[in-house]
mmCIF file of C-alpha atoms and ligand atoms in Angstrom:
data_model
loop_
_atom_site.group_PDB
_atom_site.id
_atom_site.type_symbol
_atom_site.label_atom_id
_atom_site.label_comp_id
_atom_site.label_asym_id
_atom_site.label_seq_id
_atom_site.Cartn_x
_atom_site.Cartn_y
_atom_site.Cartn_z
ATOM 1 C CA MET A 1 0.000 0.000 0.000
ATOM 2 C CA ARG A 2 1.525 3.290 -1.121
ATOM 3 C CA ILE A 3 -0.285 6.435 -0.081
ATOM 4 C CA VAL A 4 0.350 10.107 -0.819
ATOM 5 C CA LEU A 5 -0.981 12.616 1.685
ATOM 6 C CA LEU A 6 -1.536 16.104 0.287
ATOM 7 C CA GLY A 7 -2.497 19.170 2.295
ATOM 8 C CA ALA A 8 -1.382 22.684 3.130
ATOM 9 C CA PRO A 9 1.114 23.422 5.928
ATOM 10 C CA GLY A 10 -0.606 22.640 9.221
ATOM 11 C CA ALA A 11 -3.432 20.704 7.568
ATOM 12 C CA GLY A 12 -2.682 17.776 9.864
ATOM 13 C CA LYS A 13 -0.631 15.532 7.564
ATOM 14 C CA GLY A 14 1.769 14.449 10.280
ATOM 15 C CA THR A 15 -1.064 13.984 12.784
ATOM 16 C CA GLN A 16 -3.115 11.785 10.447
ATOM 17 C CA CYS A 17 -0.018 9.844 9.347
ATOM 18 C CA LYS A 18 0.434 8.685 12.905
ATOM 19 C CA TYR A 19 -3.065 7.164 12.913
ATOM 20 C CA ILE A 20 -2.574 5.657 9.433
ATOM 21 C CA VAL A 21 0.752 4.092 10.377
ATOM 22 C CA ASP A 22 -0.682 2.538 13.555
ATOM 23 C CA ARG A 23 -3.702 1.067 11.817
ATOM 24 C CA TYR A 24 -2.173 -0.175 8.578
ATOM 25 C CA HIS A 25 1.452 -0.780 9.651
ATOM 26 C CA LEU A 26 2.973 1.414 6.997
ATOM 27 C CA LEU A 27 6.215 3.377 7.087
ATOM 28 C CA HIS A 28 5.770 7.135 7.623
ATOM 29 C CA LEU A 29 8.007 9.048 5.216
ATOM 30 C CA SER A 30 7.748 12.764 6.013
ATOM 31 C CA SER A 31 10.122 14.825 3.864
ATOM 32 C CA GLY A 32 9.996 17.628 6.465
ATOM 33 C CA ASP A 33 10.865 15.276 9.357
ATOM 34 C CA ILE A 34 13.682 13.691 7.322
ATOM 35 C CA LEU A 35 15.112 17.146 6.529
ATOM 36 C CA ARG A 36 14.862 18.173 10.201
ATOM 37 C CA ARG A 37 16.702 14.960 11.134
ATOM 38 C CA HIS A 38 19.484 15.859 8.681
ATOM 39 C CA ARG A 39 19.685 19.312 10.246
ATOM 40 C CA ALA A 40 19.866 17.908 13.763
ATOM 41 C CA ASN A 41 22.667 15.564 12.644
ATOM 42 C CA GLY A 42 24.544 18.396 10.905
ATOM 43 C CA THR A 43 24.753 16.629 7.531
ATOM 44 C CA ASP A 44 25.624 18.527 4.304
ATOM 45 C CA LEU A 45 22.051 18.041 3.142
ATOM 46 C CA GLY A 46 20.738 19.462 6.407
ATOM 47 C CA LYS A 47 23.021 22.504 6.105
ATOM 48 C CA LYS A 48 21.868 23.059 2.514
ATOM 49 C CA ALA A 49 18.182 22.819 3.485
ATOM 50 C CA LYS A 50 18.274 25.133 6.523
ATOM 51 C CA GLU A 51 18.007 28.484 4.755
ATOM 52 C CA TYR A 52 15.153 27.358 2.509
ATOM 53 C CA MET A 53 13.172 25.783 5.324
ATOM 54 C CA ASP A 54 13.488 28.633 7.797
ATOM 55 C CA SER A 55 12.283 31.167 5.223
ATOM 56 C CA GLY A 56 9.354 28.973 4.125
ATOM 57 C CA ALA A 57 10.823 28.297 0.673
ATOM 58 C CA LEU A 58 10.886 24.885 -0.936
ATOM 59 C CA VAL A 59 14.169 22.979 -0.890
ATOM 60 C CA PRO A 60 15.350 22.499 -4.540
ATOM 61 C CA ASP A 61 13.724 19.617 -6.405
ATOM 62 C CA ASN A 62 16.918 17.715 -7.198
ATOM 63 C CA VAL A 63 17.922 17.578 -3.509
ATOM 64 C CA ILE A 64 14.481 16.422 -2.349
ATOM 65 C CA ILE A 65 13.920 13.929 -5.145
ATOM 66 C CA GLU A 66 17.225 12.171 -4.540
ATOM 67 C CA MET A 67 16.590 12.062 -0.787
ATOM 68 C CA MET A 68 13.036 10.708 -1.068
ATOM 69 C CA ILE A 69 13.685 8.158 -3.853
ATOM 70 C CA ASP A 70 16.471 6.828 -1.664
ATOM 71 C CA GLU A 71 14.062 6.513 1.302
ATOM 72 C CA ILE A 72 11.442 4.787 -0.855
ATOM 73 C CA SER A 73 13.990 2.347 -2.255
ATOM 74 C CA ASN A 74 14.852 1.253 1.269
ATOM 75 C CA ALA A 75 11.234 1.022 2.472
ATOM 76 C CA PRO A 76 9.856 -2.377 3.555
ATOM 77 C CA ASP A 77 7.485 -4.299 1.238
ATOM 78 C CA GLY A 78 4.422 -3.454 3.351
ATOM 79 C CA GLY A 79 4.384 0.060 1.962
ATOM 80 C CA TYR A 80 4.477 3.627 3.128
ATOM 81 C CA VAL A 81 2.635 6.896 3.438
ATOM 82 C CA LEU A 82 4.321 9.919 1.879
ATOM 83 C CA ASP A 83 3.828 13.144 3.860
ATOM 84 C CA GLY A 84 5.060 16.373 2.251
ATOM 85 C CA PHE A 85 6.379 14.714 -0.905
ATOM 86 C CA PRO A 86 5.740 15.206 -3.784
ATOM 87 C CA ARG A 87 5.234 18.961 -3.561
ATOM 88 C CA THR A 88 5.958 20.143 -7.115
ATOM 89 C CA ALA A 89 5.044 18.872 -10.590
ATOM 90 C CA ARG A 90 8.595 17.691 -11.151
ATOM 91 C CA GLN A 91 8.677 15.803 -7.871
ATOM 92 C CA ALA A 92 5.415 14.057 -8.807
ATOM 93 C CA THR A 93 6.544 13.020 -12.297
ATOM 94 C CA ASP A 94 9.966 11.880 -11.076
ATOM 95 C CA LEU A 95 8.299 9.860 -8.317
ATOM 96 C CA ASP A 96 6.026 8.167 -10.859
ATOM 97 C CA LYS A 97 9.019 7.372 -13.067
ATOM 98 C CA ALA A 98 10.949 5.866 -10.170
ATOM 99 C CA LEU A 99 7.922 3.792 -9.131
ATOM 100 C CA ALA A 100 7.302 2.600 -12.711
ATOM 101 C CA GLU A 101 10.904 1.374 -12.901
ATOM 102 C CA ARG A 102 10.134 -0.715 -9.813
ATOM 103 C CA LYS A 103 6.779 -1.845 -11.271
ATOM 104 C CA GLU A 104 5.013 -0.044 -8.443
ATOM 105 C CA LYS A 105 2.412 2.701 -8.230
ATOM 106 C CA ILE A 106 0.618 4.997 -5.803
ATOM 107 C CA ASP A 107 -2.537 3.246 -4.534
ATOM 108 C CA ALA A 108 -4.344 6.200 -2.987
ATOM 109 C CA VAL A 109 -4.039 9.946 -2.591
ATOM 110 C CA LEU A 110 -5.613 11.719 0.380
ATOM 111 C CA ASN A 111 -6.116 15.464 0.152
ATOM 112 C CA LEU A 112 -6.673 17.205 3.501
ATOM 113 C CA ASN A 113 -8.669 20.420 3.035
ATOM 114 C CA VAL A 114 -8.443 23.042 5.796
ATOM 115 C CA ASN A 115 -9.436 26.727 5.877
ATOM 116 C CA ASP A 116 -6.603 29.284 6.104
ATOM 117 C CA ASP A 117 -7.704 30.712 9.497
ATOM 118 C CA VAL A 118 -7.652 27.212 11.020
ATOM 119 C CA ILE A 119 -4.200 26.623 9.532
ATOM 120 C CA ILE A 120 -2.738 29.737 11.137
ATOM 121 C CA ARG A 121 -4.076 28.681 14.587
ATOM 122 C CA ARG A 122 -2.742 25.152 14.192
ATOM 123 C CA ILE A 123 0.703 26.240 13.051
ATOM 124 C CA THR A 124 1.347 29.035 15.513
ATOM 125 C CA GLY A 125 0.205 26.779 18.403
ATOM 126 C CA ARG A 126 2.235 23.750 17.354
ATOM 127 C CA ARG A 127 5.120 22.528 19.493
ATOM 128 C CA ILE A 128 7.398 19.640 18.569
ATOM 129 C CA CYS A 129 9.868 17.373 20.294
ATOM 130 C CA PRO A 130 13.345 18.046 18.824
ATOM 131 C CA LYS A 131 14.375 14.485 19.686
ATOM 132 C CA CYS A 132 11.520 12.202 18.560
ATOM 133 C CA ALA A 133 9.547 14.666 16.326
ATOM 134 C CA ALA A 134 6.306 14.102 18.297
ATOM 135 C CA VAL A 135 3.798 16.884 17.571
ATOM 136 C CA TYR A 136 1.733 18.782 20.165
ATOM 137 C CA HIS A 137 -0.472 21.854 20.214
ATOM 138 C CA VAL A 138 -0.784 24.411 22.997
ATOM 139 C CA GLU A 139 -4.601 24.091 22.967
ATOM 140 C CA ASN A 140 -5.621 21.071 20.884
ATOM 141 C CA LEU A 141 -3.046 18.503 21.910
ATOM 142 C CA LYS A 142 -1.330 19.353 25.167
ATOM 143 C CA PRO A 143 1.477 17.229 26.603
ATOM 144 C CA ARG A 144 0.843 15.771 30.085
ATOM 145 C CA LYS A 145 3.444 18.138 31.546
ATOM 146 C CA ASP A 146 3.539 21.650 30.136
ATOM 147 C CA GLY A 147 6.347 22.082 27.555
ATOM 148 C CA ILE A 148 7.699 18.517 27.987
ATOM 149 C CA CYS A 149 7.479 15.597 25.525
ATOM 150 C CA ASP A 150 5.325 12.730 26.898
ATOM 151 C CA LYS A 151 7.526 10.169 25.143
ATOM 152 C CA ASP A 152 11.095 11.089 26.066
ATOM 153 C CA GLY A 153 10.940 14.047 28.470
ATOM 154 C CA SER A 154 12.658 16.479 26.056
ATOM 155 C CA LYS A 155 11.825 20.177 26.196
ATOM 156 C CA LEU A 156 9.359 20.999 23.419
ATOM 157 C CA ILE A 157 10.278 23.674 20.865
ATOM 158 C CA GLN A 158 8.534 25.765 18.237
ATOM 159 C CA ARG A 159 9.658 25.115 14.656
ATOM 160 C CA PRO A 160 11.560 28.155 13.259
ATOM 161 C CA ASP A 161 9.172 28.177 10.266
ATOM 162 C CA ASP A 162 6.052 28.194 12.462
ATOM 163 C CA THR A 163 5.749 31.974 12.786
ATOM 164 C CA ALA A 164 2.701 33.804 11.378
ATOM 165 C CA GLU A 165 5.006 35.575 8.909
ATOM 166 C CA VAL A 166 6.747 32.490 7.479
ATOM 167 C CA VAL A 167 3.421 30.639 7.304
ATOM 168 C CA LYS A 168 2.247 33.181 4.737
ATOM 169 C CA THR A 169 5.168 32.283 2.451
ATOM 170 C CA ARG A 170 4.573 28.570 3.004
ATOM 171 C CA LEU A 171 0.875 28.906 2.149
ATOM 172 C CA LYS A 172 1.673 30.909 -0.983
ATOM 173 C CA ASN A 173 4.151 28.254 -2.129
ATOM 174 C CA TYR A 174 1.624 25.555 -1.348
ATOM 175 C CA ASN A 175 -1.117 27.228 -3.397
ATOM 176 C CA GLU A 176 1.193 27.897 -6.342
ATOM 177 C CA MET A 177 3.233 24.727 -6.483
ATOM 178 C CA THR A 178 1.549 21.920 -4.552
ATOM 179 C CA ALA A 179 -2.224 22.459 -4.858
ATOM 180 C CA PRO A 180 -2.055 21.786 -8.646
ATOM 181 C CA LEU A 181 -0.934 18.223 -7.830
ATOM 182 C CA VAL A 182 -4.537 17.422 -6.867
ATOM 183 C CA ASP A 183 -5.453 17.739 -10.561
ATOM 184 C CA TYR A 184 -2.359 15.795 -11.578
ATOM 185 C CA TYR A 185 -3.373 12.877 -9.364
ATOM 186 C CA ASN A 186 -7.058 13.172 -10.260
ATOM 187 C CA ARG A 187 -6.099 12.297 -13.818
ATOM 188 C CA LYS A 188 -4.411 9.038 -12.856
ATOM 189 C CA ASN A 189 -5.238 7.972 -9.285
ATOM 190 C CA THR A 190 -8.048 7.849 -6.805
ATOM 191 C CA VAL A 191 -8.009 11.113 -4.839
ATOM 192 C CA PHE A 192 -10.000 11.227 -1.607
ATOM 193 C CA ASN A 193 -10.860 14.769 -0.568
ATOM 194 C CA ILE A 194 -11.188 15.012 3.197
ATOM 195 C CA ASP A 195 -12.674 17.902 5.179
ATOM 196 C CA ALA A 196 -9.880 18.231 7.746
ATOM 197 C CA ASN A 197 -11.225 21.281 9.608
ATOM 198 C CA GLU A 198 -12.719 19.090 12.332
ATOM 199 C CA GLU A 199 -10.838 17.794 15.348
ATOM 200 C CA ALA A 200 -8.160 15.168 14.688
ATOM 201 C CA GLU A 201 -10.186 12.139 15.889
ATOM 202 C CA ILE A 202 -13.070 13.010 13.554
ATOM 203 C CA VAL A 203 -10.741 13.523 10.594
ATOM 204 C CA LYS A 204 -9.137 10.178 11.451
ATOM 205 C CA GLU A 205 -12.478 8.370 11.028
ATOM 206 C CA LEU A 206 -12.990 10.032 7.634
ATOM 207 C CA VAL A 207 -9.519 8.910 6.572
ATOM 208 C CA PHE A 208 -10.107 5.324 7.763
ATOM 209 C CA SER A 209 -13.458 5.217 5.955
ATOM 210 C CA LYS A 210 -11.603 5.854 2.698
ATOM 211 C CA LEU A 211 -8.614 3.603 3.319
ATOM 212 C CA ASP A 212 -10.229 0.584 5.007
ATOM 213 C CA PRO A 213 -11.875 -0.684 1.822
ATOM 214 C CA LEU A 214 -8.509 -0.437 0.026
ATOM 215 C CA VAL A 215 -6.435 -2.297 2.510
ATOM 216 C CA GLU A 216 -6.414 -6.075 2.350
ATOM 217 C CA ARG A 217 -5.148 -6.750 5.813
ATOM 218 C CA VAL A 218 -6.174 -4.325 8.533
ATOM 219 C CA VAL A 219 -5.223 -4.987 12.115
ATOM 220 C CA LEU A 220 -8.112 -3.660 14.198
HETATM 221 P P1 AP5 B 301 6.981 20.030 6.407
HETATM 222 O O1 AP5 B 301 7.556 19.642 7.690
HETATM 223 O O2 AP5 B 301 6.444 18.974 5.497
HETATM 224 O O3 AP5 B 301 5.885 21.155 6.659
HETATM 225 P P2 AP5 B 301 4.455 21.421 5.983
HETATM 226 O O4 AP5 B 301 4.088 20.758 4.730
HETATM 227 O O5 AP5 B 301 4.429 22.894 5.921
HETATM 228 O O6 AP5 B 301 3.470 20.748 6.915
HETATM 229 P P3 AP5 B 301 3.470 20.797 8.461
HETATM 230 O O7 AP5 B 301 4.400 19.771 9.014
HETATM 231 O O8 AP5 B 301 3.693 22.232 8.889
HETATM 232 O O9 AP5 B 301 1.954 20.489 8.806
HETATM 233 P P4 AP5 B 301 1.194 19.103 8.940
HETATM 234 O O10 AP5 B 301 0.192 19.062 7.834
HETATM 235 O O11 AP5 B 301 2.113 17.952 9.081
HETATM 236 O O12 AP5 B 301 0.410 19.392 10.292
HETATM 237 P P5 AP5 B 301 0.523 18.703 11.755
HETATM 238 O O13 AP5 B 301 -0.057 17.330 11.716
HETATM 239 O O14 AP5 B 301 1.890 18.864 12.323
HETATM 240 O O15 AP5 B 301 8.074 20.850 5.553
HETATM 241 C C1 AP5 B 301 8.834 21.845 6.165
HETATM 242 C C2 AP5 B 301 9.761 22.496 5.137
HETATM 243 O O16 AP5 B 301 10.669 21.506 4.612
HETATM 244 C C3 AP5 B 301 9.074 23.094 3.891
HETATM 245 O O17 AP5 B 301 8.594 24.392 4.110
HETATM 246 C C4 AP5 B 301 10.247 23.054 2.888
HETATM 247 O O18 AP5 B 301 11.165 24.083 3.125
HETATM 248 C C5 AP5 B 301 10.908 21.724 3.220
HETATM 249 N N1 AP5 B 301 10.331 20.610 2.457
HETATM 250 C C6 AP5 B 301 9.691 19.523 2.962
HETATM 251 N N2 AP5 B 301 9.267 18.708 1.971
HETATM 252 C C7 AP5 B 301 9.646 19.305 0.811
HETATM 253 C C8 AP5 B 301 9.486 18.966 -0.550
HETATM 254 N N3 AP5 B 301 8.850 17.849 -0.933
HETATM 255 N N4 AP5 B 301 9.986 19.805 -1.489
HETATM 256 C C9 AP5 B 301 10.640 20.932 -1.136
HETATM 257 N N5 AP5 B 301 10.831 21.324 0.141
HETATM 258 C C10 AP5 B 301 10.339 20.512 1.117
HETATM 259 O O19 AP5 B 301 -0.519 19.633 12.558
HETATM 260 C C11 AP5 B 301 -0.256 21.001 12.807
HETATM 261 C C12 AP5 B 301 -0.708 21.362 14.232
HETATM 262 O O20 AP5 B 301 -2.117 21.282 14.316
HETATM 263 C C13 AP5 B 301 -0.169 20.442 15.333
HETATM 264 O O21 AP5 B 301 0.091 21.203 16.472
HETATM 265 C C14 AP5 B 301 -1.320 19.453 15.597
HETATM 266 O O22 AP5 B 301 -1.333 19.017 16.939
HETATM 267 C C15 AP5 B 301 -2.547 20.308 15.267
HETATM 268 N N6 AP5 B 301 -3.603 19.572 14.622
HETATM 269 C C16 AP5 B 301 -3.466 18.656 13.604
HETATM 270 N N7 AP5 B 301 -4.664 18.198 13.205
HETATM 271 C C17 AP5 B 301 -5.590 18.857 13.974
HETATM 272 C C18 AP5 B 301 -7.025 18.838 14.022
HETATM 273 N N8 AP5 B 301 -7.740 18.060 13.187
HETATM 274 N N9 AP5 B 301 -7.645 19.640 14.914
HETATM 275 C C19 AP5 B 301 -6.925 20.456 15.741
HETATM 276 N N10 AP5 B 301 -5.579 20.515 15.753
HETATM 277 C C20 AP5 B 301 -4.916 19.722 14.866
HETATM 278 MG MG1 MG B 302 4.203 17.732 9.165
#
């Protein structure tokens, strides 16, 4: 099972991926999380990506495509859910080419739709664990102890690109470069449009209602 999750910054891609991964035992491949891992480890790729990410710009296609095709090539047979990739027309066509060479294809595309005002509230209130990448929200998803990760006790941080100002750039890039991918996938795949304005547990049920019929073996 190979799934692509589309949606604006803060739409809840990472949040829904967690539910999807637990239910269907897929690998979560988040291009943003992988880039942040590179940055934390001080790799050349991480250093290259920093400036783009912090300003809300997209990291150049060739860098991202190489990184993600490499991740996909090493993924287990069970499949994966792609979160944040592809994000441009070239990323989408290069992904399809790489999959075709492996006689594989994308099985489903989920498109999370969220209003801009909801996005701003979600992004500016988000806190993340710098160690395990767990995601929290100051109102919607509080950790048990204020400012501390439930999983490993690390001090939660705000992503440098989660300011109201940078979000505007990210949304603009999303609308110009990523939103057109919905049409691209509509021409060749099944795209499930999900109203993701509701709380996470409700969105989760909508997502499961689309994916359950597609998955042969679901562990309930
Ligand atoms: P990336 O990390 O992918 O950021 P993004 O796409 O902007 O998406 P986010 O992670 O901000 O949002 P999300 O949809 O995952 O929301 P979440 O579940 O956390 O990319 C970062 C940067 O890396 C890019 O700007 C770019 O520079 C670079 N990059 C990455 N991929 C690239 C690519 N392919 N090409 C080029 N450059 C690339 O939820 C947000 C918050 O809301 C959380 O606090 C959560 O708790 C809360 N929340 C979630 N769902 C709900 C709900 N239903 N109700 C209430 N609260 C909710
Ligand atoms: Mg995310």
